[in-house]
Short mmCIF file of C-alpha atoms in Angstrom, two decimals:
data_model
loop_
_atom_site.label_atom_id
_atom_site.label_comp_id
_atom_site.label_asym_id
_atom_site.label_seq_id
_atom_site.Cartn_x
_atom_site.Cartn_y
_atom_site.Cartn_z
CA MET A 30 -174.96 5.41 87.01
CA LYS A 31 -174.39 1.69 86.52
CA LYS A 32 -173.34 -0.16 89.70
CA ILE A 33 -170.15 -2.22 89.67
CA ASN A 34 -169.96 -5.21 91.99
CA ILE A 35 -166.83 -6.00 93.96
CA ILE A 36 -165.71 -8.87 91.66
CA THR A 37 -165.96 -6.65 88.60
CA LEU A 38 -164.05 -3.90 90.40
CA ILE A 39 -161.23 -6.27 91.36
CA ALA A 40 -161.04 -7.51 87.76
CA LEU A 41 -160.78 -3.94 86.51
CA VAL A 42 -157.98 -3.17 88.97
CA ILE A 43 -156.05 -6.30 87.97
CA SER A 44 -156.50 -5.48 84.30
CA THR A 45 -155.21 -1.96 84.86
CA VAL A 46 -152.15 -3.24 86.72
CA ASN A 47 -151.35 -5.72 83.97
CA VAL A 48 -151.32 -3.22 81.13
CA THR A 49 -149.29 -0.55 82.91
CA PRO A 50 -145.55 -0.72 82.19
CA ALA A 51 -143.61 -1.88 85.23
CA ILE A 52 -141.28 1.12 85.26
CA ALA A 53 -141.94 4.83 85.11
CA GLN A 54 -141.23 6.82 81.99
CA GLY A 55 -137.75 8.27 81.76
CA VAL A 56 -137.11 8.81 85.46
CA ASN A 57 -135.70 5.57 86.88
CA GLN A 58 -132.51 5.15 84.87
CA PRO A 59 -129.38 6.25 86.77
CA LYS A 60 -127.15 8.62 84.85
CA GLU A 61 -124.22 6.20 85.06
CA ASP A 62 -126.28 3.67 83.08
CA ARG A 63 -126.36 6.11 80.16
CA CYS A 64 -122.59 6.11 79.74
CA ILE A 65 -120.18 3.20 79.37
CA SER A 66 -117.48 3.79 81.95
CA ILE A 67 -115.50 0.54 81.84
CA ASP A 68 -112.11 0.47 80.15
CA TYR A 69 -112.19 -2.83 78.29
CA VAL A 70 -108.87 -4.61 77.89
CA ASN A 71 -108.61 -7.45 75.37
CA THR A 72 -107.37 -10.52 77.22
CA VAL A 73 -108.60 -13.02 74.63
CA ASN A 74 -106.46 -12.46 71.55
CA ALA A 75 -104.54 -9.22 72.07
CA ASP A 76 -101.27 -10.79 70.92
CA ALA A 77 -102.72 -12.65 67.93
CA PRO A 78 -101.29 -12.00 64.47
CA ALA A 79 -103.49 -9.99 62.11
CA ARG A 80 -103.69 -9.34 58.38
CA LYS A 81 -106.16 -7.79 55.98
CA SER A 82 -108.14 -10.04 53.67
CA PRO A 83 -108.59 -9.27 49.96
CA LYS A 84 -111.84 -7.45 50.83
CA GLY A 85 -110.52 -5.52 53.83
CA VAL A 86 -111.75 -7.78 56.61
CA ILE A 87 -109.23 -8.30 59.40
CA MET A 88 -108.14 -11.91 59.79
CA VAL A 89 -107.08 -12.59 63.38
CA GLY A 90 -105.11 -15.62 64.56
CA ARG A 91 -104.31 -18.83 62.73
CA GLY A 92 -105.50 -22.38 62.20
CA LYS A 93 -108.62 -23.60 63.97
CA ASP A 94 -108.88 -20.34 65.96
CA LEU A 95 -108.89 -18.06 62.91
CA ARG A 96 -111.39 -15.23 63.31
CA ALA A 97 -112.70 -12.69 60.77
CA VAL A 98 -113.40 -9.22 62.20
CA SER A 99 -114.81 -6.32 60.20
CA PRO A 100 -113.03 -3.04 61.01
CA PHE A 101 -115.21 -0.40 62.69
CA SER A 102 -115.28 3.11 61.26
CA GLY A 103 -117.75 4.93 63.54
CA THR A 104 -117.10 8.09 65.57
CA ALA A 105 -118.76 9.83 68.51
CA THR A 106 -121.14 11.61 66.14
CA SER A 107 -121.83 8.82 63.63
CA CYS A 108 -125.16 7.82 65.18
CA HIS A 109 -126.57 11.25 66.10
CA ASN A 110 -129.10 11.13 63.26
CA TYR A 111 -130.32 7.74 64.49
CA ALA A 112 -130.59 9.13 68.03
CA ASP A 113 -132.73 11.96 66.65
CA VAL A 114 -135.10 9.36 65.17
CA VAL A 115 -135.28 7.48 68.50
CA ASN A 116 -136.07 10.76 70.26
CA GLU A 117 -138.80 11.40 67.70
CA TYR A 118 -140.35 8.02 68.47
CA LYS A 119 -140.48 8.96 72.15
CA ARG A 120 -142.10 12.31 71.35
CA VAL A 121 -144.71 10.60 69.15
CA PHE A 122 -145.64 7.82 71.60
CA GLY A 123 -145.21 9.79 74.81
CA ASP A 124 -145.78 8.34 78.25
CA LYS A 125 -147.93 5.47 76.97
CA VAL A 126 -144.95 3.59 75.54
CA ASN A 127 -141.45 2.90 76.88
CA VAL A 128 -138.83 3.55 74.19
CA TYR A 129 -135.39 1.94 74.38
CA CYS A 130 -132.27 2.40 72.28
CA MET A 131 -130.02 -0.67 72.33
CA PRO A 132 -127.02 -0.29 69.99
CA ILE A 133 -125.37 -3.59 69.12
CA PRO A 134 -121.55 -3.54 69.10
CA SER A 135 -119.59 -5.44 66.50
CA ALA A 136 -116.91 -8.05 67.18
CA ALA A 137 -114.33 -5.29 66.66
CA ALA A 138 -115.26 -3.99 70.12
CA PHE A 139 -113.80 -7.04 71.84
CA TYR A 140 -111.58 -9.09 69.54
CA MET A 141 -109.32 -6.57 67.84
CA PRO A 142 -105.69 -7.54 68.51
CA ASN A 143 -102.98 -4.98 69.15
CA ALA A 144 -101.54 -5.57 65.67
CA ALA A 145 -104.79 -4.37 64.04
CA LYS A 146 -105.85 -1.45 66.25
CA LYS A 147 -104.69 1.08 63.67
CA TRP A 148 -107.23 -0.37 61.19
CA SER A 149 -110.31 0.14 63.38
CA ARG A 150 -111.90 2.82 65.57
CA ASP A 151 -113.19 2.61 69.12
CA VAL A 152 -116.70 1.17 69.43
CA LYS A 153 -117.30 2.45 72.97
CA THR A 154 -116.72 6.06 71.86
CA CYS A 155 -119.44 5.69 69.24
CA ILE A 156 -121.96 4.19 71.68
CA ASN A 157 -121.34 6.89 74.27
CA GLY A 158 -121.76 9.54 71.58
CA LEU A 159 -125.13 8.01 70.72
CA PHE A 160 -126.27 7.76 74.35
CA GLU A 161 -125.31 11.37 75.06
CA HIS A 162 -127.52 12.48 72.17
CA LEU A 163 -130.61 10.60 73.41
CA SER A 164 -133.47 12.31 75.20
CA ASP A 165 -133.57 11.67 78.96
CA SER A 166 -136.98 10.06 78.43
CA VAL A 167 -135.47 7.32 76.23
CA TYR A 168 -133.94 4.30 77.95
CA ALA A 169 -130.33 3.70 76.90
CA VAL A 170 -129.59 -0.02 77.04
CA ASP A 171 -125.88 -0.70 77.43
CA ILE A 172 -125.11 -4.23 76.27
CA TYR A 173 -121.44 -3.41 75.61
CA THR A 174 -120.66 -3.78 79.32
CA PRO A 175 -122.26 -7.21 79.94
CA LEU A 176 -120.84 -8.55 76.68
CA SER A 177 -117.36 -7.37 77.71
CA GLN A 178 -117.68 -9.57 80.79
CA HIS A 179 -118.24 -12.71 78.69
CA VAL A 180 -115.68 -12.35 75.91
CA ASP A 181 -114.07 -15.67 76.77
CA GLU A 182 -117.37 -17.36 75.86
CA PRO A 183 -118.51 -17.89 72.24
CA ILE A 184 -120.56 -14.68 71.99
CA TYR A 185 -119.42 -13.71 68.48
CA SER A 186 -119.04 -16.01 65.53
CA ARG A 187 -115.53 -16.42 64.15
CA THR A 188 -116.69 -17.32 60.65
CA ASP A 189 -119.88 -15.26 60.27
CA HIS A 190 -120.55 -11.51 60.31
CA HIS A 191 -123.20 -11.93 63.05
CA TRP A 192 -122.76 -12.37 66.74
CA ALA A 193 -123.57 -15.79 68.22
CA PRO A 194 -126.91 -16.69 69.87
CA LEU A 195 -125.29 -16.55 73.32
CA ALA A 196 -124.67 -12.82 72.88
CA GLY A 197 -128.38 -12.38 72.22
CA TYR A 198 -129.02 -13.98 75.62
CA TYR A 199 -126.87 -11.46 77.46
CA ALA A 200 -128.45 -8.62 75.49
CA ALA A 201 -131.96 -9.85 76.36
CA GLN A 202 -130.97 -10.17 80.02
CA LYS A 203 -129.85 -6.54 80.13
CA LEU A 204 -132.97 -5.34 78.31
CA ALA A 205 -135.21 -7.23 80.76
CA GLN A 206 -133.38 -5.59 83.65
CA VAL A 207 -133.91 -2.09 82.23
CA ALA A 208 -137.53 -2.86 81.32
CA GLY A 209 -138.32 -4.26 84.75
CA VAL A 210 -139.67 -7.61 83.57
CA PRO A 211 -138.92 -11.20 84.71
CA PHE A 212 -136.05 -13.07 83.08
CA LYS A 213 -135.00 -16.72 83.26
CA ASP A 214 -131.47 -18.06 82.90
CA LEU A 215 -130.22 -20.63 80.42
CA SER A 216 -131.04 -23.56 82.73
CA ASN A 217 -134.63 -23.09 81.48
CA TYR A 218 -133.64 -23.72 77.86
CA ASP A 219 -132.86 -26.74 75.71
CA THR A 220 -129.68 -26.55 73.64
CA ASP A 221 -129.36 -27.44 69.98
CA THR A 222 -126.06 -27.46 68.09
CA ILE A 223 -125.44 -27.21 64.36
CA THR A 224 -121.95 -28.43 63.52
CA PRO A 225 -119.69 -28.01 61.67
CA TYR A 226 -120.63 -24.41 60.95
CA VAL A 227 -118.92 -21.92 58.66
CA GLY A 228 -120.81 -18.69 58.13
CA THR A 229 -120.71 -15.82 55.66
CA MET A 230 -117.22 -14.48 56.26
CA PRO A 231 -115.41 -16.55 53.60
CA MET A 232 -117.61 -14.69 51.10
CA PHE A 233 -117.42 -11.25 52.77
CA SER A 234 -113.67 -11.44 53.40
CA GLY A 235 -112.57 -13.20 50.24
CA ASP A 236 -110.43 -15.46 52.45
CA GLN A 237 -111.31 -19.12 52.03
CA SER A 238 -109.01 -20.29 54.83
CA LEU A 239 -111.94 -19.77 57.20
CA LYS A 240 -113.50 -22.89 55.76
CA ASN A 241 -110.75 -24.83 57.53
CA ALA A 242 -111.74 -23.31 60.90
CA PRO A 243 -115.35 -24.44 61.44
CA GLU A 244 -117.18 -23.75 64.69
CA ASP A 245 -120.39 -24.80 66.44
CA PHE A 246 -123.64 -22.85 66.06
CA ILE A 247 -125.39 -23.28 69.42
CA TYR A 248 -128.85 -21.92 70.06
CA TYR A 249 -131.33 -22.18 72.91
CA ILE A 250 -135.04 -23.09 72.93
CA PRO A 251 -137.19 -22.09 75.95
CA ARG A 252 -139.00 -24.79 77.96
CA ASP A 253 -142.20 -24.63 79.98
CA VAL A 254 -143.64 -21.60 78.24
CA GLU A 255 -146.32 -21.70 75.57
CA TYR A 256 -145.98 -19.54 72.47
CA LYS A 257 -147.54 -19.11 69.07
CA THR A 258 -145.67 -17.43 66.22
CA THR A 259 -147.47 -15.68 63.36
CA TYR A 260 -145.74 -14.35 60.24
CA ILE A 261 -146.60 -11.86 57.55
CA ASN A 262 -144.01 -12.67 54.90
CA TYR A 263 -142.83 -10.13 52.35
CA THR A 264 -141.90 -10.81 48.74
CA LEU A 265 -139.03 -8.53 47.73
CA LYS A 266 -137.83 -7.15 44.42
CA ASN A 267 -134.05 -6.86 44.10
CA HIS A 268 -133.78 -7.79 47.80
CA LYS A 269 -135.03 -4.30 48.72
CA THR A 270 -138.53 -3.34 47.64
CA ILE A 271 -141.63 -5.01 49.08
CA VAL A 272 -143.90 -6.02 46.21
CA LYS A 273 -146.21 -8.45 48.01
CA GLU A 274 -147.14 -9.67 51.47
CA SER A 275 -148.74 -12.87 52.68
CA LYS A 276 -151.73 -13.28 54.92
CA PRO A 277 -150.87 -13.90 58.59
CA THR A 278 -149.61 -17.48 58.79
CA GLU A 279 -148.74 -19.51 61.86
CA GLY A 280 -145.29 -21.10 61.86
CA LYS A 281 -142.29 -22.09 63.98
CA PHE A 282 -140.12 -19.48 65.71
CA PHE A 283 -137.02 -21.68 65.63
CA ILE A 284 -136.47 -23.05 62.12
CA ARG A 285 -133.34 -25.19 62.03
CA PHE A 286 -131.06 -24.18 59.15
CA LYS A 287 -127.80 -25.92 58.33
CA GLY A 288 -124.63 -24.68 56.69
CA THR A 289 -123.97 -21.00 56.00
CA SER A 290 -127.58 -20.05 56.76
CA ALA A 291 -127.65 -21.36 60.35
CA TYR A 292 -128.28 -17.85 61.70
CA CYS A 293 -131.65 -17.89 59.90
CA THR A 294 -132.76 -20.37 62.58
CA PHE A 295 -134.38 -17.36 64.29
CA MET A 296 -137.66 -16.67 62.51
CA GLY A 297 -136.22 -17.73 59.16
CA GLY A 298 -134.74 -14.33 58.32
CA ASP A 299 -135.63 -10.65 58.07
CA SER A 300 -138.23 -9.81 55.40
CA LYS A 301 -141.37 -10.31 57.48
CA ILE A 302 -143.45 -9.11 60.40
CA VAL A 303 -143.38 -11.48 63.37
CA LYS A 304 -145.84 -11.71 66.26
CA VAL A 305 -145.26 -14.10 69.16
CA GLU A 306 -148.03 -14.64 71.69
CA THR A 307 -146.77 -16.23 74.91
CA SER A 308 -148.36 -17.73 78.02
CA THR A 309 -146.78 -14.96 80.11
CA ARG A 310 -149.51 -12.70 81.43
CA ASN A 311 -148.26 -9.30 82.51
CA GLY A 312 -149.76 -6.90 79.97
CA ARG A 313 -146.35 -6.05 78.49
CA ARG A 314 -146.16 -6.16 74.68
CA ILE A 315 -142.82 -5.34 73.10
CA LEU A 316 -141.95 -4.30 69.55
CA PHE A 317 -138.44 -4.69 68.16
CA ILE A 318 -137.21 -2.55 65.25
CA LYS A 319 -133.97 -4.28 64.30
CA ASP A 320 -131.61 -5.67 61.69
CA SER A 321 -130.53 -9.31 61.49
CA PHE A 322 -128.37 -9.10 64.65
CA GLY A 323 -131.58 -8.40 66.56
CA ASN A 324 -133.08 -11.73 65.50
CA ALA A 325 -131.12 -13.52 68.24
CA ILE A 326 -132.76 -11.53 71.08
CA PRO A 327 -136.57 -12.11 71.13
CA GLY A 328 -136.39 -15.87 71.75
CA TYR A 329 -135.04 -15.20 75.25
CA LEU A 330 -137.98 -13.00 76.24
CA PHE A 331 -140.93 -15.40 76.07
CA TYR A 332 -140.91 -15.52 79.89
CA SER A 333 -140.76 -11.72 80.04
CA PHE A 334 -143.48 -10.37 77.73
CA GLU A 335 -147.03 -11.29 76.88
CA GLU A 336 -146.44 -10.54 73.20
CA ILE A 337 -143.31 -9.95 71.15
CA HIS A 338 -143.50 -8.18 67.80
CA VAL A 339 -140.55 -7.97 65.41
CA ILE A 340 -140.08 -5.80 62.33
CA ASP A 341 -136.97 -5.02 60.35
CA SER A 342 -135.50 -1.55 59.95
CA ARG A 343 -135.25 -2.24 56.21
CA TYR A 344 -138.59 -3.95 55.51
CA PHE A 345 -141.89 -2.59 56.82
CA ASN A 346 -144.79 -1.25 54.74
CA LYS A 347 -147.28 -0.16 57.40
CA ASN A 348 -147.75 2.89 59.59
CA ILE A 349 -146.03 2.17 62.86
CA LYS A 350 -148.27 4.49 64.89
CA LYS A 351 -151.29 2.46 63.79
CA TYR A 352 -149.44 -0.82 64.36
CA VAL A 353 -148.53 0.19 67.92
CA ALA A 354 -152.11 1.27 68.65
CA ASP A 355 -153.73 -1.78 67.07
CA ASN A 356 -151.50 -4.16 69.03
CA ASN A 357 -151.46 -2.26 72.34
CA ILE A 358 -147.67 -2.11 72.34
CA THR A 359 -146.20 -0.99 75.69
CA ASP A 360 -142.47 -1.11 74.83
CA ILE A 361 -140.49 -0.27 71.66
CA VAL A 362 -136.84 -1.29 71.27
CA LEU A 363 -134.68 0.11 68.48
CA ASP A 364 -131.73 -2.26 68.34
CA ASN A 365 -129.70 -1.96 65.18
CA THR A 366 -125.98 -2.60 64.94
CA LEU A 367 -123.90 0.56 65.21
CA THR A 368 -122.86 0.35 61.57
CA LEU A 369 -126.46 0.36 60.38
CA MET A 370 -127.45 3.03 62.90
CA ALA A 371 -125.02 5.29 61.08
CA THR A 372 -126.40 4.36 57.66
CA PRO A 373 -128.77 7.00 56.19
CA ALA A 374 -130.98 4.45 54.43
CA VAL A 375 -131.70 2.78 57.77
CA TYR A 376 -132.46 5.74 60.02
CA LYS A 377 -134.47 7.38 57.23
CA ASN A 378 -136.50 4.19 56.89
CA VAL A 379 -137.18 4.02 60.61
CA ARG A 380 -138.33 7.65 60.60
CA LYS A 381 -140.50 7.01 57.53
CA TYR A 382 -142.37 4.26 59.36
CA LEU A 383 -143.98 6.94 61.52
CA ASN A 384 -145.73 8.57 58.56
CA GLN A 385 -145.98 6.11 55.66
#
């Protein structure tokens, strides 16, 4: 038998510690963390006037504070099929990989005035229905609660269908807590502001008055951490079908866009595979399976994970079991918006990735 000297043995022990997830599989999450118990009360714009736009979007308030909010139609059972897919991921990857389900609430959860409540359903009910359907070995990540504590901050865009970058920060903070990894606050970031900003909602709502209510698009760039971003870019046909992919190409993670496309500042959009290698050394390598809302989260986790991988729940042409094995992934986060979690095309896609 080959002898191992003490230095080699220490190196092996350190290596083993680094690649082992920091939390045990499916046993350390208190039951109360798997159910949203707070009763949120809108104190921001409960008394604001509301009307429906030509395309059914709810227009809340007036003047410079005008906000467009898409009504929510989900129920307690809307996301059960998605939960089944998440549970399947946990069965496939077993104890070697932490699996998290992090549903992203829409602005309707927090900014629906009393005058418009009859036009929208309760977001919390839908999230709790999803969490109750998850396997105990899947980590439920409740970002509804921390977001509800910051509603007086600009966490959702008024003029765009996305949330704002600040919401992604609070979501990343909660995920880091559940995952048991380090996390640094916003004092470690530089701030960049794109102004004036009017997003996609004039188009989606059919109400052009939003153009007279511009806002600031504020995003945050981490300091004192090294990172390299590599892209595999997809060419799409009819905005859906992947017909071509590029070779891995190094590029910027934060790509400053102006105007309506400011939200594309994160990784330049959705139709690609993203790999970020950071100077953090803890053996944790995370994979996000997301839609565009999820783009705002990874940039806050460069201090938390050694590698961050990002794929879209609509665009991925590889076998995810092989991808996870090839890249030594330790953590998988499924973090779609609730609306897309309830969409058959999305949860069927995510399931298909296991076998394609």
